[in-house]
Amino acid sequence: MLATRCLSRPPRLGLQVGRTVGAGGSVERMPIIEIERLCKSYQVYQKKEGLWASVRGLFRREYRQVEAVRGIDLTVEQGEFVAFLGPNGAGKTTTLKLLSGVIHPTSGTARVMGHVPWKRENAYRRRFALVMGQKNQLWWDLPAQESFRLHQQIYRIPTSSFHQTLDELCQLLDVKNLLNQPVRELSLGERMKMELIAALLHAPEVLFLDEPTIGLDVVAQHNIQHFLRTYQQTKQITILLTSHYMKDVLALCKRLVIIAQGQICYDGSLTGIIDRFSTDKVVTLLFGGDRLPSQWEPLGRVLEVVGPKVKLRVERQRVAQVLASLLADYSIEDVSVEDPPLEEVIADAFNQVSRTSVPGAPLDRIVPGTRV
Amino acid sequence: MPGESVHPSYIRVLLTFMRNSLVRDMSFRSNFVIESVASTSWVFMNLGFYLLIFRYTNEIGAGSGWGKYEFFVFLSTTMFINSIIEALFMPNAQEFSELIRTGNLDFALLKPIDTQFLVSCRRCDWSSLANWLVGGSLLVYSLRQLTARAENPLQIHPLAFVLYPFFIVCGVAILYSLMISLSASSVWLGRNQTLYNFWFYITNFSRYPMEIYGGTYGTPLRAVFTFVIPVLIVVNVPARWMAWPFDVARSGPLSLFAVAATLASLMFSRWVFLRALESYRSASS
Ligand SMILES: Nc1ncnc2c1ncn2[C@@H]1O[C@H](COP(=O)(O)OP(=O)(O)OP(=O)(O)O)[C@@H](O)[C@H]1O
Ligand SMILES: [Mg+2]
């Protein structure tokens, strides 16, 4: 594909030219994002109900601490595409804002490409981008083209490379004909694509994406996923992505970080999380004869029965045993054993975390040794 | 290292902002026309009001130095300064406190350019510049009257043409500092709706010659609005250089003070702005 070829130029490596030798003797890339014991708490005014309480609130205010991020440690290497998952209010957006230098932390340190983000140095701000699905940064009443031109001036992108990049991005996202339409007249999906272009014009080396596919239909989500994958692979940039759509994660990321109540509770591969949190497998059986087992309970939990096709949820350790006994007693034409859908696994993980943790107490951190 | 030495071109960014604002204003053409007409009529009504007053008197207090046409020079200076503020800084200050409240300041903080510059210059309300025409005509007309009058006609010193615009710029800078500090305070106050009332109360004092503030009530007012919140010198200093005979001994000390006050105001607003950005907490979304 022509567009893809145009996009592939050697990534700007910035600071990570030096290489360190890892413990195993293998050559590792230097971390591009290093976070240590990062904390952010907000003081929020505790509003009381009722008029009298409100009047009293004028004189004596009561505050509550919201601990949005509670001691995060994370290291990301150059070229990684990391998914940041967690239930609502887990602290994902707060972490991305801290890494973008939008807000100051309460305590802890972070370095991105050697810069402390909240110092807001121009040298740092030229090298990363943040895209937030729920907010837009383009001028509402003007065509996106005008906002892009402004970006060109702010980032001082040479005209020739500006036009080249813009052409490539427009082609990849298929929005060339929308450049001259006021942003307020674009659909949500079209606007999201424009937001992505605006964020990528200056060829950032690190990209923070906060729910870039929120509210988009399946096709638009797929387009954006495809674009992000192509772009990340050709440019080898580092991306941190948050999303509530597991499709995004499956399509894009090898590494998953799960954050709940401001703390990281899982950091590892996709398969690792299934091993860790999913205790069951989904077994699908296609029975040959009319004879079906009369009792399912000893085998597993029935998910659905359609004619001779039965879907069972079986504890992982018992899968072999269950299959063996079924195959011995019944005629079975087809068998498949699968992991439950990722959504369910993640939901299980979230539940497990919120059940086991007392607010304020440190969560068990599960970090498998292998990381894909 | 790429990018480290490259600074944004502030002039070109500013021009793009102004251009974008113009494009935007033009796409809402009727709104643009209505706004221009409304702000010009307001200025004319103001002018009519003072014409009415000068039917009953010839000057503001004997020996104050502000006769009818001197005062009209003063008035046109007010118009220049106000229209610059309304065109360049008012929409931005308003938007700034809104950006703070909604958390959209996030994006401004990401850009590799001075945030105060970005926030202060994003918008430009071109319709307010219509008042320049009114102010300009009034200034020319009043100066004609002053220089052509029979008894001791005004002689305009060539330096006045330098000092007048210079001190207008100083005045604008003082008002700008005040305004941006007020908007930045939204970071601590949450919602800051009194901003514009407060702004109106304060600038109300700047619209009259400082000589009118006298007596037991006026003197402390004059001191406060000269030395604490220096809004009184905003219009007074440039207007004196234009309307009064060139006299360094008479206008010099206050002018020197105006320069100092301008620098102090700008520094103060910068300090407030930076503190505000440190305390900025975005908004949960
Ligand atoms: N500006 C703020 N002021 C007060 N509290 C805040 C602020 N921003 C975030 N919080 C609180 O911090 C916690 C974490 O919020 P955050 O936006 O990081 O969650 P999230 O993981 O992005 O959730 P979601 O999936 O819903 O986007 C929440 O409890 C939220 O109420
Ligand atoms: Mg969020």
XYZ file of C-alpha atoms in Angstrom, chain A residues 12 14-15 42-44 93 97 100 102-104 120 122-123 125-128 130 132 134-137 139 141-142 146 149-151 153-156 184, chain B residues 1-4 6-9 12-13 16-17 19-20 23-24 28 103-104 106-107 109-113 115 118 122-123 277-278 280-283 285:
74
model
C 12.920 9.562 15.928
C 15.332 10.744 20.936
C 16.790 9.647 24.209
C -8.175 15.539 44.815
C -9.699 17.506 47.603
C -13.371 17.741 46.897
C -7.649 9.298 32.703
C -3.249 13.509 32.456
C 0.800 14.614 29.802
C -1.816 18.590 32.502
C -2.006 18.142 36.269
C 0.592 17.934 39.036
C 5.695 21.283 30.815
C 8.378 22.697 25.263
C 11.011 20.119 24.390
C 5.502 18.861 24.612
C 6.788 18.714 21.058
C 7.284 14.959 21.323
C 4.019 13.521 22.571
C -2.861 13.198 24.004
C -9.294 12.307 24.574
C -14.762 12.805 25.225
C -13.213 16.151 24.487
C -12.375 17.959 21.340
C -9.614 20.407 20.709
C -12.054 24.903 16.576
C -16.894 26.656 14.047
C -14.050 26.272 11.594
C -7.751 25.668 9.885
C -2.735 24.965 10.016
C -2.581 26.406 13.494
C -0.897 23.239 14.712
C 2.512 26.991 13.202
C 2.582 26.095 16.874
C 4.759 23.041 16.281
C 6.592 24.789 13.464
C -19.486 21.202 14.189
C 18.035 16.504 19.276
C 15.080 17.269 17.099
C 12.683 19.895 18.277
C 14.660 21.203 21.189
C 12.774 25.136 17.546
C 10.557 27.796 19.045
C 7.128 28.545 17.711
C 6.816 31.732 15.737
C 2.646 33.842 12.904
C 0.583 32.020 15.476
C -3.345 32.760 12.375
C -5.469 33.294 15.470
C -7.301 35.212 10.749
C -9.249 32.253 12.133
C -13.096 33.705 9.209
C -15.290 32.567 12.046
C -21.798 34.381 11.160
C -11.332 21.213 31.958
C -10.706 22.091 28.332
C -5.974 20.517 29.092
C -5.359 21.006 25.401
C -1.369 22.919 28.316
C -0.220 20.312 25.816
C 0.984 22.755 23.211
C 4.681 23.612 22.992
C 4.043 27.315 23.264
C 0.296 28.928 27.722
C -2.059 30.862 23.825
C -6.838 32.721 20.846
C -9.857 34.797 19.993
C -1.689 26.585 36.211
C 0.036 24.800 39.055
C -5.221 23.551 37.839
C -6.944 20.237 38.427
C -8.662 19.665 35.121
C -12.115 18.146 35.281
C -14.528 13.354 32.314
